[in-house]
Amino acid sequence: MSEVPGLDGVLGVEHVELTPEKVVVRFTITDRHLQPFGIPHGGIYCAVHESTASMAGQIWLGTKGVVVGTNNSTDFLRQARNGDTITTTATPIHRGRTQQLWHLDSVNQDGRLIAQGQVRLANLDQEVPPEAVEAMKGNLPG
């Protein structure tokens, strides 16, 4: 578990870089990430992709509204192994008034692509809760 709140904390995700143009996170595959057959569960990548894109989208949108995921498409390209460090990077494809589309790459410590995906976000016209703004500020590296 990491100091990061929520599911990212449970998965051991560390926020490495958080900017409006790119968000980078990393985590290490452990026993808690494995499915019953002893290989990493694909849901890890889906979850990390969605939370990373959501963080990126919210940083870009700021306090103008709240982002929510509306679609997550993740392809699993190569199996990671227990002990591998996975780095996930989110970069924007499209950022508009009502929606955003983010591209995500998850690579292992050797730079080999493990999973790739896209996450679509809706920009909701509602106030960002003050505790969410504080939590977001508290999770920025440095």
PDB file of C-alpha atoms in Angstrom:
ATOM      1  CA  MET A   1       0.000   0.000   0.000  1.00  0.00           C
ATOM      2  CA  SER A   2       1.148   3.539  -0.698  1.00  0.00           C
ATOM      3  CA  GLU A   3       0.310   6.896   0.856  1.00  0.00           C
ATOM      4  CA  VAL A   4      -1.967   7.614  -2.101  1.00  0.00           C
ATOM      5  CA  PRO A   5      -5.666   7.374  -1.120  1.00  0.00           C
ATOM      6  CA  GLY A   6      -8.229   5.057  -2.687  1.00  0.00           C
ATOM      7  CA  LEU A   7      -7.674   2.185  -5.102  1.00  0.00           C
ATOM      8  CA  ASP A   8      -4.345   3.607  -6.277  1.00  0.00           C
ATOM      9  CA  GLY A   9      -3.099   3.290  -2.704  1.00  0.00           C
ATOM     10  CA  VAL A  10      -4.331  -0.287  -2.448  1.00  0.00           C
ATOM     11  CA  LEU A  11      -2.509  -1.129  -5.698  1.00  0.00           C
ATOM     12  CA  GLY A  12       0.685   0.582  -4.500  1.00  0.00           C
ATOM     13  CA  VAL A  13       0.659   3.319  -7.150  1.00  0.00           C
ATOM     14  CA  GLU A  14       3.157   6.156  -6.799  1.00  0.00           C
ATOM     15  CA  HIS A  15       2.504   9.461  -8.579  1.00  0.00           C
ATOM     16  CA  VAL A  16       5.730  10.407 -10.385  1.00  0.00           C
ATOM     17  CA  GLU A  17       4.742  13.349 -12.619  1.00  0.00           C
ATOM     18  CA  LEU A  18       1.464  15.271 -12.645  1.00  0.00           C
ATOM     19  CA  THR A  19       1.030  18.067 -15.178  1.00  0.00           C
ATOM     20  CA  PRO A  20      -1.837  19.169 -17.445  1.00  0.00           C
ATOM     21  CA  GLU A  21       0.063  17.636 -20.398  1.00  0.00           C
ATOM     22  CA  LYS A  22       1.191  14.315 -18.924  1.00  0.00           C
ATOM     23  CA  VAL A  23       0.689  12.166 -15.857  1.00  0.00           C
ATOM     24  CA  VAL A  24       3.134   9.393 -14.981  1.00  0.00           C
ATOM     25  CA  VAL A  25       2.593   6.810 -12.237  1.00  0.00           C
ATOM     26  CA  ARG A  26       4.411   3.647 -11.268  1.00  0.00           C
ATOM     27  CA  PHE A  27       3.786   0.506  -9.254  1.00  0.00           C
ATOM     28  CA  THR A  28       5.482  -2.832  -8.671  1.00  0.00           C
ATOM     29  CA  ILE A  29       3.711  -6.113  -9.392  1.00  0.00           C
ATOM     30  CA  THR A  30       3.342  -8.118  -6.167  1.00  0.00           C
ATOM     31  CA  ASP A  31       1.327 -11.134  -5.054  1.00  0.00           C
ATOM     32  CA  ARG A  32      -1.693  -8.871  -4.419  1.00  0.00           C
ATOM     33  CA  HIS A  33      -1.838  -8.077  -8.170  1.00  0.00           C
ATOM     34  CA  LEU A  34      -2.013 -11.712  -9.331  1.00  0.00           C
ATOM     35  CA  GLN A  35      -5.055 -13.620 -10.528  1.00  0.00           C
ATOM     36  CA  PRO A  36      -5.589 -17.228  -9.363  1.00  0.00           C
ATOM     37  CA  PHE A  37      -3.247 -18.631 -12.037  1.00  0.00           C
ATOM     38  CA  GLY A  38      -0.291 -16.609 -10.718  1.00  0.00           C
ATOM     39  CA  ILE A  39      -0.072 -13.953 -13.439  1.00  0.00           C
ATOM     40  CA  PRO A  40      -0.923 -10.245 -13.106  1.00  0.00           C
ATOM     41  CA  HIS A  41      -4.644  -9.568 -13.353  1.00  0.00           C
ATOM     42  CA  GLY A  42      -5.574  -7.445 -16.380  1.00  0.00           C
ATOM     43  CA  GLY A  43      -7.888  -5.384 -14.210  1.00  0.00           C
ATOM     44  CA  ILE A  44      -4.830  -3.770 -12.636  1.00  0.00           C
ATOM     45  CA  TYR A  45      -4.017  -2.043 -15.904  1.00  0.00           C
ATOM     46  CA  CYS A  46      -7.645  -1.025 -16.492  1.00  0.00           C
ATOM     47  CA  ALA A  47      -7.885   0.476 -13.013  1.00  0.00           C
ATOM     48  CA  VAL A  48      -4.532   2.251 -13.175  1.00  0.00           C
ATOM     49  CA  HIS A  49      -5.304   3.553 -16.677  1.00  0.00           C
ATOM     50  CA  GLU A  50      -8.637   4.997 -15.582  1.00  0.00           C
ATOM     51  CA  SER A  51      -7.330   6.614 -12.413  1.00  0.00           C
ATOM     52  CA  THR A  52      -4.265   8.008 -14.214  1.00  0.00           C
ATOM     53  CA  ALA A  53      -6.368   9.482 -17.032  1.00  0.00           C
ATOM     54  CA  SER A  54      -8.853  10.865 -14.508  1.00  0.00           C
ATOM     55  CA  MET A  55      -6.080  12.535 -12.541  1.00  0.00           C
ATOM     56  CA  ALA A  56      -4.641  13.982 -15.765  1.00  0.00           C
ATOM     57  CA  GLY A  57      -8.028  15.183 -16.953  1.00  0.00           C
ATOM     58  CA  GLN A  58      -8.860  16.772 -13.608  1.00  0.00           C
ATOM     59  CA  ILE A  59      -5.509  18.558 -13.421  1.00  0.00           C
ATOM     60  CA  TRP A  60      -6.137  19.956 -16.919  1.00  0.00           C
ATOM     61  CA  LEU A  61      -9.763  20.935 -16.171  1.00  0.00           C
ATOM     62  CA  GLY A  62      -8.851  22.361 -12.764  1.00  0.00           C
ATOM     63  CA  THR A  63     -11.784  23.705 -10.754  1.00  0.00           C
ATOM     64  CA  LYS A  64     -13.999  24.303 -13.833  1.00  0.00           C
ATOM     65  CA  GLY A  65     -15.791  20.991 -13.250  1.00  0.00           C
ATOM     66  CA  VAL A  66     -15.423  17.346 -12.311  1.00  0.00           C
ATOM     67  CA  VAL A  67     -14.221  14.594 -14.657  1.00  0.00           C
ATOM     68  CA  VAL A  68     -15.692  11.095 -14.685  1.00  0.00           C
ATOM     69  CA  GLY A  69     -14.731   8.095 -16.769  1.00  0.00           C
ATOM     70  CA  THR A  70     -17.190   7.102 -19.488  1.00  0.00           C
ATOM     71  CA  ASN A  71     -15.148   4.491 -21.377  1.00  0.00           C
ATOM     72  CA  ASN A  72     -11.993   2.484 -20.736  1.00  0.00           C
ATOM     73  CA  SER A  73     -10.443   0.356 -23.453  1.00  0.00           C
ATOM     74  CA  THR A  74      -7.280  -1.465 -22.444  1.00  0.00           C
ATOM     75  CA  ASP A  75      -5.330  -4.005 -24.479  1.00  0.00           C
ATOM     76  CA  PHE A  76      -2.976  -6.432 -22.730  1.00  0.00           C
ATOM     77  CA  LEU A  77       0.053  -6.920 -24.940  1.00  0.00           C
ATOM     78  CA  ARG A  78       2.648  -8.715 -22.862  1.00  0.00           C
ATOM     79  CA  GLN A  79       2.650 -10.459 -19.504  1.00  0.00           C
ATOM     80  CA  ALA A  80       4.456  -8.751 -16.654  1.00  0.00           C
ATOM     81  CA  ARG A  81       6.038 -10.777 -13.863  1.00  0.00           C
ATOM     82  CA  ASN A  82       5.952 -10.597 -10.108  1.00  0.00           C
ATOM     83  CA  GLY A  83       8.538  -7.961  -9.116  1.00  0.00           C
ATOM     84  CA  ASP A  84       8.299  -5.968 -12.370  1.00  0.00           C
ATOM     85  CA  THR A  85       7.956  -2.212 -12.016  1.00  0.00           C
ATOM     86  CA  ILE A  86       5.263  -0.824 -14.300  1.00  0.00           C
ATOM     87  CA  THR A  87       5.244   2.813 -15.393  1.00  0.00           C
ATOM     88  CA  THR A  88       1.996   4.175 -16.810  1.00  0.00           C
ATOM     89  CA  THR A  89       1.916   7.417 -18.793  1.00  0.00           C
ATOM     90  CA  ALA A  90      -1.215   9.338 -19.776  1.00  0.00           C
ATOM     91  CA  THR A  91      -1.098  11.846 -22.637  1.00  0.00           C
ATOM     92  CA  PRO A  92      -4.019  13.759 -24.166  1.00  0.00           C
ATOM     93  CA  ILE A  93      -5.529  12.864 -27.518  1.00  0.00           C
ATOM     94  CA  HIS A  94      -8.421  15.345 -27.274  1.00  0.00           C
ATOM     95  CA  ARG A  95      -9.516  17.815 -24.598  1.00  0.00           C
ATOM     96  CA  GLY A  96     -12.744  19.653 -25.250  1.00  0.00           C
ATOM     97  CA  ARG A  97     -15.505  21.509 -23.486  1.00  0.00           C
ATOM     98  CA  THR A  98     -17.555  18.419 -22.571  1.00  0.00           C
ATOM     99  CA  GLN A  99     -15.184  15.466 -22.935  1.00  0.00           C
ATOM    100  CA  GLN A 100     -11.568  14.364 -23.010  1.00  0.00           C
ATOM    101  CA  LEU A 101      -9.763  11.376 -24.528  1.00  0.00           C
ATOM    102  CA  TRP A 102      -6.453  10.168 -23.065  1.00  0.00           C
ATOM    103  CA  HIS A 103      -3.915   7.643 -24.378  1.00  0.00           C
ATOM    104  CA  LEU A 104      -2.146   5.383 -21.863  1.00  0.00           C
ATOM    105  CA  ASP A 105       0.973   3.256 -22.130  1.00  0.00           C
ATOM    106  CA  SER A 106       2.089   0.865 -19.394  1.00  0.00           C
ATOM    107  CA  VAL A 107       5.681  -0.321 -19.757  1.00  0.00           C
ATOM    108  CA  ASN A 108       7.908  -2.513 -17.610  1.00  0.00           C
ATOM    109  CA  GLN A 109      11.308  -1.532 -16.213  1.00  0.00           C
ATOM    110  CA  ASP A 110      12.914  -2.482 -19.557  1.00  0.00           C
ATOM    111  CA  GLY A 111      10.606  -0.155 -21.475  1.00  0.00           C
ATOM    112  CA  ARG A 112       8.649  -3.040 -23.021  1.00  0.00           C
ATOM    113  CA  LEU A 113       4.984  -2.233 -23.637  1.00  0.00           C
ATOM    114  CA  ILE A 114       2.777  -4.329 -21.333  1.00  0.00           C
ATOM    115  CA  ALA A 115      -0.625  -2.677 -21.852  1.00  0.00           C
ATOM    116  CA  GLN A 116      -1.999   0.184 -23.909  1.00  0.00           C
ATOM    117  CA  GLY A 117      -5.329   1.918 -23.759  1.00  0.00           C
ATOM    118  CA  GLN A 118      -7.623   4.885 -24.093  1.00  0.00           C
ATOM    119  CA  VAL A 119      -9.885   6.423 -21.485  1.00  0.00           C
ATOM    120  CA  ARG A 120     -12.714   8.816 -22.349  1.00  0.00           C
ATOM    121  CA  LEU A 121     -13.748  11.291 -19.674  1.00  0.00           C
ATOM    122  CA  ALA A 122     -16.821  13.501 -19.374  1.00  0.00           C
ATOM    123  CA  ASN A 123     -16.349  17.021 -18.023  1.00  0.00           C
ATOM    124  CA  LEU A 124     -19.274  17.561 -15.658  1.00  0.00           C
ATOM    125  CA  ASP A 125     -20.401  21.084 -14.887  1.00  0.00           C
ATOM    126  CA  GLN A 126     -20.283  20.848 -11.122  1.00  0.00           C
ATOM    127  CA  GLU A 127     -18.169  22.254  -8.331  1.00  0.00           C
ATOM    128  CA  VAL A 128     -15.070  20.325  -7.359  1.00  0.00           C
ATOM    129  CA  PRO A 129     -15.390  19.420  -3.668  1.00  0.00           C
ATOM    130  CA  PRO A 130     -12.800  21.332  -1.583  1.00  0.00           C
ATOM    131  CA  GLU A 131     -11.494  18.080  -0.055  1.00  0.00           C
ATOM    132  CA  ALA A 132     -10.827  16.741  -3.570  1.00  0.00           C
ATOM    133  CA  VAL A 133      -8.832  19.866  -4.449  1.00  0.00           C
ATOM    134  CA  GLU A 134      -6.774  19.458  -1.259  1.00  0.00           C
ATOM    135  CA  ALA A 135      -6.238  15.733  -1.865  1.00  0.00           C
ATOM    136  CA  MET A 136      -5.116  16.445  -5.419  1.00  0.00           C
ATOM    137  CA  LYS A 137      -2.642  19.075  -4.192  1.00  0.00           C
ATOM    138  CA  GLY A 138      -1.385  16.653  -1.532  1.00  0.00           C
ATOM    139  CA  ASN A 139      -0.636  13.990  -4.126  1.00  0.00           C
ATOM    140  CA  LEU A 140       1.510  16.172  -6.355  1.00  0.00           C
ATOM    141  CA  PRO A 141       5.123  15.000  -6.227  1.00  0.00           C
ATOM    142  CA  GLY A 142       7.818  17.155  -4.670  1.00  0.00           C
TER     143      GLY A 142
END
